Tab-separated table of C-alpha atoms and ligand atoms in Angstrom:
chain	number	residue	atom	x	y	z
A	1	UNK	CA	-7.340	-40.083	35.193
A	2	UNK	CA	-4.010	-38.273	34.903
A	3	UNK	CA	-1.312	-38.554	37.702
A	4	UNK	CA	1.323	-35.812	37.478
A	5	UNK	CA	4.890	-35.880	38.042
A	6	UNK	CA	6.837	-32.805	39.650
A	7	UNK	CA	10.062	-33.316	38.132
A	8	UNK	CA	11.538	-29.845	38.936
A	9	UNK	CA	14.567	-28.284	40.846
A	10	UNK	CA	11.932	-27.145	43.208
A	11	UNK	CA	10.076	-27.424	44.423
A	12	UNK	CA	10.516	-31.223	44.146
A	13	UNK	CA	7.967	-33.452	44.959
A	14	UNK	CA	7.435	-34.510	49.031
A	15	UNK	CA	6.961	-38.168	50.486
A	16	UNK	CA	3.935	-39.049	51.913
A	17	UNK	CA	5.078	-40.095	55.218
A	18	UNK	CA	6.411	-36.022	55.394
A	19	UNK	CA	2.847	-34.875	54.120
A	20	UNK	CA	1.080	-36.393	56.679
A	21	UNK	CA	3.246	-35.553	59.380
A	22	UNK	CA	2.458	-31.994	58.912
A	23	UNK	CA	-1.086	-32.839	58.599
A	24	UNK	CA	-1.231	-33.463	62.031
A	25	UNK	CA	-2.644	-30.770	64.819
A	26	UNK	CA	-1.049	-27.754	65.368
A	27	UNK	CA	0.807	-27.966	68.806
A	28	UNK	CA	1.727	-24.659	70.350
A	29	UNK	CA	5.253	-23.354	69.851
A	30	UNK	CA	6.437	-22.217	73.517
A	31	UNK	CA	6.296	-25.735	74.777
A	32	UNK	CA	8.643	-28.642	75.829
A	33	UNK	CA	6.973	-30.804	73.181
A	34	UNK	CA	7.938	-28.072	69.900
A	35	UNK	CA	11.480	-27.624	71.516
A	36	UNK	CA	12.321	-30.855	71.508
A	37	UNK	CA	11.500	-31.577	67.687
A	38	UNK	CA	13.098	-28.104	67.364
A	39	UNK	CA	16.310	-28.911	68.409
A	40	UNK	CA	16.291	-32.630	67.209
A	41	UNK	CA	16.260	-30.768	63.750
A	42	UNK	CA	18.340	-28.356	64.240
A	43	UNK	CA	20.916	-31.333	65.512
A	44	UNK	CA	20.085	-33.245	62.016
A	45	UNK	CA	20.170	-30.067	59.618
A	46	UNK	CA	23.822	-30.218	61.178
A	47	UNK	CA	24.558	-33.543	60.135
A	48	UNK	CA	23.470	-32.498	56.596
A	49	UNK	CA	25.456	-29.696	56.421
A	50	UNK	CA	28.356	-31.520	57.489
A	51	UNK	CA	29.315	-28.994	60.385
A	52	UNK	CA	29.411	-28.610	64.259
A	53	UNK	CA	28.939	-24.664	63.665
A	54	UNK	CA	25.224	-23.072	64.267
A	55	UNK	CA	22.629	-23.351	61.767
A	56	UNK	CA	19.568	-21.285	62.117
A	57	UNK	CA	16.235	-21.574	60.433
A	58	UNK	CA	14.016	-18.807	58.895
A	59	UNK	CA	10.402	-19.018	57.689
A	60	UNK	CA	11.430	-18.055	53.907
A	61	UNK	CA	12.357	-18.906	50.917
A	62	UNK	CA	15.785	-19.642	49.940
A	63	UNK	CA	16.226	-16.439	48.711
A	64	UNK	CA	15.438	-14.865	52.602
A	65	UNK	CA	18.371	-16.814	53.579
A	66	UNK	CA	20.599	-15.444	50.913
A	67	UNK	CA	19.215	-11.571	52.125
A	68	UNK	CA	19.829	-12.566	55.430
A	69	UNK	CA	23.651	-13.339	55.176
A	70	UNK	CA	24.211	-9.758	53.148
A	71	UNK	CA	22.482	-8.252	56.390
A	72	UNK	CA	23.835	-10.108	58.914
A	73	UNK	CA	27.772	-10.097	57.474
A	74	UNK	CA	27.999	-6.845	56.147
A	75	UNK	CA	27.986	-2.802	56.666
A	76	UNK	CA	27.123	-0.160	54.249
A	77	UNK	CA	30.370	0.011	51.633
A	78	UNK	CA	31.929	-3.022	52.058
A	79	UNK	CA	33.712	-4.966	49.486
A	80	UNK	CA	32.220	-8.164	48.402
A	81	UNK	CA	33.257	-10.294	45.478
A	82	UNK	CA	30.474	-11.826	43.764
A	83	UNK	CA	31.367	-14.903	41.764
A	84	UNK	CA	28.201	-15.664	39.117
A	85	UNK	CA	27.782	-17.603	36.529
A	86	UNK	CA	23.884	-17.819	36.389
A	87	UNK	CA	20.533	-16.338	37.938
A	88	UNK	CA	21.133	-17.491	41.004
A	89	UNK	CA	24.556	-15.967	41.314
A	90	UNK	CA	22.821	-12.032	39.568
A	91	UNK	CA	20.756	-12.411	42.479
A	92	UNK	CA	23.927	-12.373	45.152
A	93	UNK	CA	24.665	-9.613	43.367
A	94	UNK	CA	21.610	-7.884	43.114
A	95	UNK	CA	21.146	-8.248	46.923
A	96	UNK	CA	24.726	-7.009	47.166
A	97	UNK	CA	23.888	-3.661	44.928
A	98	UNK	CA	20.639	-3.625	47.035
A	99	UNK	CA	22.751	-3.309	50.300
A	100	UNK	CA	24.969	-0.613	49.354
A	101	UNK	CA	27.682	-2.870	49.380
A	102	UNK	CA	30.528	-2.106	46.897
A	103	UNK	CA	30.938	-5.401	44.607
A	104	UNK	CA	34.203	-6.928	42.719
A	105	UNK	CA	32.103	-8.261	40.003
A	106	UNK	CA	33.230	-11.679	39.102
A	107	UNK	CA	30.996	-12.726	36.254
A	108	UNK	CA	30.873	-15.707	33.839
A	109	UNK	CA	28.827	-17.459	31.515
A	110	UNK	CA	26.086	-19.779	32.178
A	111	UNK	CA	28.054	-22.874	30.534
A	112	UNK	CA	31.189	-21.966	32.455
A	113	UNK	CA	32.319	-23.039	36.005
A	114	UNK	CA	33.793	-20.240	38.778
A	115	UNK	CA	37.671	-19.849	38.270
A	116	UNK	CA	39.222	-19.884	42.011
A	117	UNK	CA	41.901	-18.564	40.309
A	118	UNK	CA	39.844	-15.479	40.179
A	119	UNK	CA	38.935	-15.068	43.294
A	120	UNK	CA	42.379	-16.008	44.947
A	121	UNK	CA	43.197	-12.903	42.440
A	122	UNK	CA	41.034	-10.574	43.922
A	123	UNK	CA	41.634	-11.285	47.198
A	124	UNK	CA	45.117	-10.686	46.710
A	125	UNK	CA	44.913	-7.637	44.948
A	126	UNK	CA	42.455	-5.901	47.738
A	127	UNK	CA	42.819	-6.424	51.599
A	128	UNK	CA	39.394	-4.803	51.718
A	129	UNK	CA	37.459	-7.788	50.804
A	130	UNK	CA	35.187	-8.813	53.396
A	131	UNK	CA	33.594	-10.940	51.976
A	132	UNK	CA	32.799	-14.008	48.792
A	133	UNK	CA	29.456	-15.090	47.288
A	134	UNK	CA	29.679	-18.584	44.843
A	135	UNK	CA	26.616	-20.699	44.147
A	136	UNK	CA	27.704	-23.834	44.522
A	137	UNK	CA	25.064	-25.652	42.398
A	138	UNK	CA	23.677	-23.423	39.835
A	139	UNK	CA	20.509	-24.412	39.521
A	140	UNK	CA	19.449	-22.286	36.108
A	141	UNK	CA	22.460	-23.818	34.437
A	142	UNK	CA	23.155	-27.447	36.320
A	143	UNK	CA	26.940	-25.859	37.030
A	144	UNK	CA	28.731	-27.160	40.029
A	145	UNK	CA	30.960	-24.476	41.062
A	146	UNK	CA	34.257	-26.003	42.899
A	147	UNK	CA	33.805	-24.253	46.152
A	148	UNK	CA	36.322	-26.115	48.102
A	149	UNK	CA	38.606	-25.316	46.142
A	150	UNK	CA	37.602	-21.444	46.855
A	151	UNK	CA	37.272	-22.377	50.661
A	152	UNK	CA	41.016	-23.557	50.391
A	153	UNK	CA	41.993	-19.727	48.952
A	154	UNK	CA	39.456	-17.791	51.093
A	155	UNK	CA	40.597	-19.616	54.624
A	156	UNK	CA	43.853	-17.586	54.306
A	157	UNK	CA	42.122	-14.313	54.482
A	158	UNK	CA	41.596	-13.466	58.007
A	159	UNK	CA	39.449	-10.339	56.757
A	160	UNK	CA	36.990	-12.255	54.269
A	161	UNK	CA	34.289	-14.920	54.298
A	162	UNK	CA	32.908	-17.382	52.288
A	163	UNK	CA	29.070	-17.298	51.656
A	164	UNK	CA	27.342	-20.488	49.722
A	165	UNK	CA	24.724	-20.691	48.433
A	166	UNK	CA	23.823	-24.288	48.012
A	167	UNK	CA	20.292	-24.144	47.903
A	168	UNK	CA	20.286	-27.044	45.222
A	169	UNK	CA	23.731	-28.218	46.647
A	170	UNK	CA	23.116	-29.847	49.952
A	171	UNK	CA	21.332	-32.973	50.023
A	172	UNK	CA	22.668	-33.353	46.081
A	173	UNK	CA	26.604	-33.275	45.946
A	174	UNK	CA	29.137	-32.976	48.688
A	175	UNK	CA	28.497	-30.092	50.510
A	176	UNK	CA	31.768	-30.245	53.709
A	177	UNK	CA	30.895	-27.341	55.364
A	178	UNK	CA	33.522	-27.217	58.275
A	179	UNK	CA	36.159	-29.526	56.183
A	180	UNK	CA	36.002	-26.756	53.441
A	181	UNK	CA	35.960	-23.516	55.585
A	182	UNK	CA	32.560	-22.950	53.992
A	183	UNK	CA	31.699	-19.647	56.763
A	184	UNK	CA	27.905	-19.498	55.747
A	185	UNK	CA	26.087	-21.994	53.500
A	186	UNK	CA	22.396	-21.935	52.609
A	187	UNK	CA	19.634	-24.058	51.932
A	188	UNK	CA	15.889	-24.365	51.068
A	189	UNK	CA	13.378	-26.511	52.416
A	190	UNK	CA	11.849	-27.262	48.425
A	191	UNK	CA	14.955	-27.815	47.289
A	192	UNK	CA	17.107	-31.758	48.751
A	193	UNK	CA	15.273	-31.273	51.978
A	194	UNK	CA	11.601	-32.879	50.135
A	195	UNK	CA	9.395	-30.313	51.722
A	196	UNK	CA	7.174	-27.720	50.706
A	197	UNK	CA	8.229	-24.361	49.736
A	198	UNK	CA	9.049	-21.943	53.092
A	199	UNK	CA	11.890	-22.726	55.104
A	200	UNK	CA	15.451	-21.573	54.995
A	201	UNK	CA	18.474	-23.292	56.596
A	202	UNK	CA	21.926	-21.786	56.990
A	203	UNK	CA	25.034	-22.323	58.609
A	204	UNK	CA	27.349	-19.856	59.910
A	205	UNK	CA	30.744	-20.551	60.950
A	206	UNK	CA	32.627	-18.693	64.223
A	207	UNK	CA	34.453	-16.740	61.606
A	208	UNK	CA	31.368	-15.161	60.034
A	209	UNK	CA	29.967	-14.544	63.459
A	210	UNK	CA	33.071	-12.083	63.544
A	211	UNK	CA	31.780	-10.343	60.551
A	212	UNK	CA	28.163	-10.036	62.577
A	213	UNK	CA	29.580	-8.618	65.466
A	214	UNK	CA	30.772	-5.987	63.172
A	215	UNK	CA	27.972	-5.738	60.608
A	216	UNK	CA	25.794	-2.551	61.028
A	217	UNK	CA	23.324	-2.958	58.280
A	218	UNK	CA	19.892	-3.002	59.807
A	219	UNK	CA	17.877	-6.419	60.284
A	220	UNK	CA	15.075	-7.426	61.900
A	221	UNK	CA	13.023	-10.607	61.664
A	222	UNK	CA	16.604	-12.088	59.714
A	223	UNK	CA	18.679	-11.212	62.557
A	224	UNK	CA	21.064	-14.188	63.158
A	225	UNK	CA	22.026	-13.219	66.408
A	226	UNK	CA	18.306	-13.140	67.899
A	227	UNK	CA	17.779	-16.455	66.386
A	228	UNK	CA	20.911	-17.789	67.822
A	229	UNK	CA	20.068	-16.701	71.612
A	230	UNK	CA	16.470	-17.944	70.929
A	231	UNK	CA	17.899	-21.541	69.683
A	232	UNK	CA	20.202	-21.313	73.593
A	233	UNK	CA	16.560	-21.789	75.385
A	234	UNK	CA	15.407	-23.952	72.497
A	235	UNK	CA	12.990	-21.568	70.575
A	236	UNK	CA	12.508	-19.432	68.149
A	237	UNK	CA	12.356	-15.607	68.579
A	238	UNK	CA	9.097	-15.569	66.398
A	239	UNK	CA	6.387	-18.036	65.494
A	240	UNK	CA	7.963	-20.645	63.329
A	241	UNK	CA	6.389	-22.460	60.689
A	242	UNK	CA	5.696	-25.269	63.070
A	243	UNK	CA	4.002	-27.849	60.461
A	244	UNK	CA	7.145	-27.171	58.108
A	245	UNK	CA	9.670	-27.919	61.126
A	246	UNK	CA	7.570	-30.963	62.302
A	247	UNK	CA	7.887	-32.292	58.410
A	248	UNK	CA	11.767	-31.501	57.822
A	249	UNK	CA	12.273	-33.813	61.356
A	250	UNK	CA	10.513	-36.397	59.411
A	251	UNK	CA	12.392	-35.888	55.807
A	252	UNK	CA	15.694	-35.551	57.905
A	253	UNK	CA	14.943	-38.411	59.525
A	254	UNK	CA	14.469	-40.390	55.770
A	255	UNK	CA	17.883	-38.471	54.872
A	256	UNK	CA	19.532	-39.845	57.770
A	257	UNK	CA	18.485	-43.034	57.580
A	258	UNK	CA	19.404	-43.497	53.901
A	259	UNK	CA	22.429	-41.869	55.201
A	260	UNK	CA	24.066	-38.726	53.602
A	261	UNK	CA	26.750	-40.582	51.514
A	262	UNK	CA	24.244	-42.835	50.206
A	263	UNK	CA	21.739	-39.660	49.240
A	264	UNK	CA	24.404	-38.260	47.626
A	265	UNK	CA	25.520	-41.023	45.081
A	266	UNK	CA	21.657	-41.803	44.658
A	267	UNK	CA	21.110	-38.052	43.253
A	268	UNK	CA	24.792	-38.860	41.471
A	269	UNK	CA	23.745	-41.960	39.594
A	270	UNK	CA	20.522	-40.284	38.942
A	271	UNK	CA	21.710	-37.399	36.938
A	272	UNK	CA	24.482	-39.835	34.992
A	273	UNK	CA	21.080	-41.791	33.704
A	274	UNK	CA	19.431	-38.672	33.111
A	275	UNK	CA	22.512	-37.104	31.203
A	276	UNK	CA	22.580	-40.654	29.339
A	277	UNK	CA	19.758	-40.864	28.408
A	278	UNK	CA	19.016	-37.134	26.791
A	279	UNK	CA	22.520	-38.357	25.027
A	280	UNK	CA	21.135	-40.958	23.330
A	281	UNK	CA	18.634	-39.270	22.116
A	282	UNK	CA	20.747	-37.002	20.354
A	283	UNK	CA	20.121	-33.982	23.050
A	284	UNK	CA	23.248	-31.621	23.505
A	285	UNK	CA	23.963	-31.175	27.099
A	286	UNK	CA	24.041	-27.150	28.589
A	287	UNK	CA	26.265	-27.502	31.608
A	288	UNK	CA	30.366	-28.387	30.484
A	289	UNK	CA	31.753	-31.510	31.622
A	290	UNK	CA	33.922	-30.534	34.047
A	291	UNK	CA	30.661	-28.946	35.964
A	292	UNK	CA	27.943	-30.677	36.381
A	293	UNK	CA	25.879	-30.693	39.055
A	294	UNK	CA	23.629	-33.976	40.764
A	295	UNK	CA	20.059	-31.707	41.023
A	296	UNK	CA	19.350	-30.499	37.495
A	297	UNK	CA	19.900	-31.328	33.886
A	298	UNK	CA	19.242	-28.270	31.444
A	299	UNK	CA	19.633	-29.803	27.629
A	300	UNK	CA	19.950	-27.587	25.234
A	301	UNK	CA	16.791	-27.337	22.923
A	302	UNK	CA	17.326	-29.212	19.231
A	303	UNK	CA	17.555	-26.957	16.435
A	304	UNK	CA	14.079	-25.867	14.485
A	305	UNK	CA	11.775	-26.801	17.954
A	306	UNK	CA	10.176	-24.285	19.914
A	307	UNK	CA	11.513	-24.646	23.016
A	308	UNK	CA	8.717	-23.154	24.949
A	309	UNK	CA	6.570	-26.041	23.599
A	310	UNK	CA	8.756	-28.985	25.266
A	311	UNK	CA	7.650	-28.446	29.067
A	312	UNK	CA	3.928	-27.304	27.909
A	313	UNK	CA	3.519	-30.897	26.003
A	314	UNK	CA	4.827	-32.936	28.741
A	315	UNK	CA	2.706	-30.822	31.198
A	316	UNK	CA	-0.012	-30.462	29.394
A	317	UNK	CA	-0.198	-34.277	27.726
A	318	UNK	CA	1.399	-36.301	29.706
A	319	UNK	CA	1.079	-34.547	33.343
A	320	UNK	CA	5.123	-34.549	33.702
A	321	UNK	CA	6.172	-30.827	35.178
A	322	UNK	CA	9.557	-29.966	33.827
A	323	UNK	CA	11.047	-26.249	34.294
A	324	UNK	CA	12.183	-24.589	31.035
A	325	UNK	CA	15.033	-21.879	30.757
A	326	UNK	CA	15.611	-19.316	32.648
A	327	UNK	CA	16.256	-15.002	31.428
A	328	UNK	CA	18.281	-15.201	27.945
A	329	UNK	CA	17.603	-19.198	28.237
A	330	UNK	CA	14.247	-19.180	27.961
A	331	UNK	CA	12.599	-21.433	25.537
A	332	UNK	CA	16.762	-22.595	24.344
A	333	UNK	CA	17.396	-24.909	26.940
A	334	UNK	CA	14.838	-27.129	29.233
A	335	UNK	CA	16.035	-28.543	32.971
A	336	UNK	CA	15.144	-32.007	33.989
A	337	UNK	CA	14.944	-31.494	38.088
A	338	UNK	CA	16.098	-34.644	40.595
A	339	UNK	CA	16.728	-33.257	43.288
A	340	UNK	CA	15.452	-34.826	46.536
A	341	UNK	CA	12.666	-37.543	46.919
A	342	UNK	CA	13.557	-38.835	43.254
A	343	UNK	CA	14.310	-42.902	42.376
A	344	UNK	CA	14.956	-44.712	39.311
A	345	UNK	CA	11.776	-45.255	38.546
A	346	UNK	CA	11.112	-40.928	37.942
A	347	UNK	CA	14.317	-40.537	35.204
A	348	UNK	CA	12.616	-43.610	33.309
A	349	UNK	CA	9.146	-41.728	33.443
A	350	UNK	CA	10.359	-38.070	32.798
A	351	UNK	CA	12.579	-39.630	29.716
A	352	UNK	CA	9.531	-41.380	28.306
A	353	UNK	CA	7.785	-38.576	28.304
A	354	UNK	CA	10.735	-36.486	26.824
A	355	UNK	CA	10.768	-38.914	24.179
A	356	UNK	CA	7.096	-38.710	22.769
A	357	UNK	CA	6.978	-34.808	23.440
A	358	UNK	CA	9.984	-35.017	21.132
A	359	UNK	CA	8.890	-37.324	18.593
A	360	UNK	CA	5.004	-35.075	18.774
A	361	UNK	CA	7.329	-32.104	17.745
A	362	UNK	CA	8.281	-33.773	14.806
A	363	UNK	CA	12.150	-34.303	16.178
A	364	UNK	CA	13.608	-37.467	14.853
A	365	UNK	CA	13.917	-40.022	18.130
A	366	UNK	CA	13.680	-43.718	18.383
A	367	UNK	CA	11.391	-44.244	21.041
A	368	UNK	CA	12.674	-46.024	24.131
A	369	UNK	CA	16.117	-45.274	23.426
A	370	UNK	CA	16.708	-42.600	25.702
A	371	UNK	CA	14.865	-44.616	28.438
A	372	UNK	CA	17.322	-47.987	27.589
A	373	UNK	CA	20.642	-45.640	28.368
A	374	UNK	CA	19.464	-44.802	31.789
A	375	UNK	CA	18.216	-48.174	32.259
A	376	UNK	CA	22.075	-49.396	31.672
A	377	UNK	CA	23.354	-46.664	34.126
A	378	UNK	CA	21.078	-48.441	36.510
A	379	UNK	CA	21.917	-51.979	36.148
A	380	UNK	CA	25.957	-50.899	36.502
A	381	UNK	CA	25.390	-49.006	39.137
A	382	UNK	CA	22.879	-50.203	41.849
A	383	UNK	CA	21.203	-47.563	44.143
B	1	PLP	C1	15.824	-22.064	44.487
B	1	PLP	C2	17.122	-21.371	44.600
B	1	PLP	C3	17.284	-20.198	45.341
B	1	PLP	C4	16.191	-19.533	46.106
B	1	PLP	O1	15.038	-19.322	45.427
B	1	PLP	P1	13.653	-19.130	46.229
B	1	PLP	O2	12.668	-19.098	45.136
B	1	PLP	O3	13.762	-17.889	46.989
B	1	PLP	O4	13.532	-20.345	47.134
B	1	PLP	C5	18.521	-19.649	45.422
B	1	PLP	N1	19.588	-20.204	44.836
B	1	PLP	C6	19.500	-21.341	44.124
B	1	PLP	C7	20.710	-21.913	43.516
B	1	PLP	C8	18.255	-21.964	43.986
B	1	PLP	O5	18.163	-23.101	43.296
């Protein structure tokens, strides 16, 4: 017998008491019984996003969000800065290129953070700009990108909005939506929300429904304005993933009982053991010090051991899923995910199993060393 551990940045693994709620019947979806759970978790996506604004939920993945806000914000030629500093942040820009939209390419490397400085730059430079894409947790790197302090420079700009992508943000590290004049932020449901892949959450501020108004690229099923009179008589304006909706009431319910602040430093004390205890192995960490995110930690891969090898020994031996690199990363740098339904108890296994991988490969590690620095990040900090 071999039990396996799914210790990805998604999808991340789901609790049973959210698996079996969607195991339940299938109720129909024009009735007072589906709008009532509807709008219950539309209320608590709300409290996770940390805003009073609309959110609006799609049957996609995160990445259908992401398309959606280029459609729904935007017209043919308009100037977008795109801030990137990973895959997550080519995509933005890929969808922005896709669009016909004409981009201010801010780009950086994977181990840096976003300047603001950069963008406060552009903005100044160009009246045109309509519009700013940041990742705020890059999840093929671990970067936290500051975007408050880009909400701060873009919430002077009556003419531009901020669009967030924090697909591996929310749930994981502060994400102040209204506070920080974040105008449309995204999420996943396989990402902090401890579902299955195939929902999409995002927010979208009275400012970017200005930009929507305006926008004249075409859209169909991702219209945000049909799902926003649909959610006024408490549907949907096609047939939602009802067994997906019924689970993310339960996991928001688990979120908000923990409560959000509490989730937060969990996922914060988690990757501080994690980052310890690659550390002490001897590990070199990929994301810089002054941005690191809670949801992922990519280490960079020791010299003379094939790096493609690490996640196939843990899969493969020891049943522990970990996700390797990512596009000129791959096989250089593996990403230990803990993100979502993740305790203690899943750093000390995916760290044990690190360490024997390691020592298999013939990499020099004392065994249980790794595992006794998070273990000491636990006992000073109690979650
Ligand atoms: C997972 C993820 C996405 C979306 O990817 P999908 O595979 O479409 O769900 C986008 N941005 C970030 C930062 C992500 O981690």
């Amino acid at each position: 017998m071999r039990k396996r551990y799914l210790m990805t940045p998604g999808p991340t693994p789901v609790p049973a008491e959210v698996l079996l709620s969607m195991a339940e019947p299938i109720i129909h979806h024009r009735t007072p019984e589906f709008s009532s759970i509807l709008m219950r978790t539309i209320e608590d996506l709300k409290y996770v996003f940390e805003t009073k604004g609309d959110v609006l939920i799609f049957a996609c993945s995160g990445t259908g969000a992401m398309e959606s806000a280029v459609v729904n914000c935007f017209s043919p030629g308009d100037k977008v800065v795109v801030a990137r500093n990973g895959k997550f942040g080519d995509r933005n820009f890929q969808l922005a290129k896709t669009y016909g939209l004409e981009v201010v390419d801010l780009k950086y490397e994977w181990t840096s953070t976003v300047n603001p400085d950069d963008i406060a730059a552009a903005l100044r430079n160009d009246p045109d700009i309509k519009g700013v894409f940041v990742t705020q947790s890059e999840t093929s790197s671990g970067v936290l990108n500051d975007v408050k302090a880009v909400g701060e420079i873009v919430r002077d700009y009556p003419n531009a909005i901020l669009i967030v992508d924090s697909i591996t943000g929310i749930g994981a590290v502060d994400c102040k939506t209204d506070e920080w004049s974040l105008d449309v932020v995204m999420t996943g449901s396989q990402k902090g929300l401890m579902l299955p892949p195939g929902l999409a959450a995002v927010s979208v501020s009275q400012k970017a429904w200005g930009h929507v108004e305006k926008s004249k690229l075409p859209k169909f099923y991702f219209d945000w304005t049909k799902a926003k009179k649909s959610l006024g008589k408490e549907t949907t304006p096609f047939t939602p993933p009802v067994s997906l909706i019924i689970g993310l009431g339960k996991a928001l319910s688990l979120i908000r009982e923990e409560g959000l602040d509490n989730v937060i430093r969990r996922h914060s004390v988690l990757a501080e053991a994690t980052r310890a205890g690659v550390v002490a192995m001897g590990l070199e960490l990929f994301a810089p010090p002054e941005g690191r995110g809670n949801a992922v930690t990519p280490v960079w891969v020791p010299e003379g051991i094939d790096g493609g090898k690490i996640p196939r020994i843990m899969s493969d031996k020891y049943g522990v899923t970990i996700a390797g690199g990512q596009d000129e990363y791959k096989g250089r740098i593996f990403r230990l995910g803990h993100l979502g339904y993740f305790d203690r108890f899943d750093i000390i296994t995916t760290l044990a199993a690190l360490e024997m991988t390691l020592d298999e490969l013939g990499y020099p590690v004392e065994l249980g060393i790794g595992v006794a620095a998070a273990l000491a990040v636990f006992e000073e900090n109690p979650i």
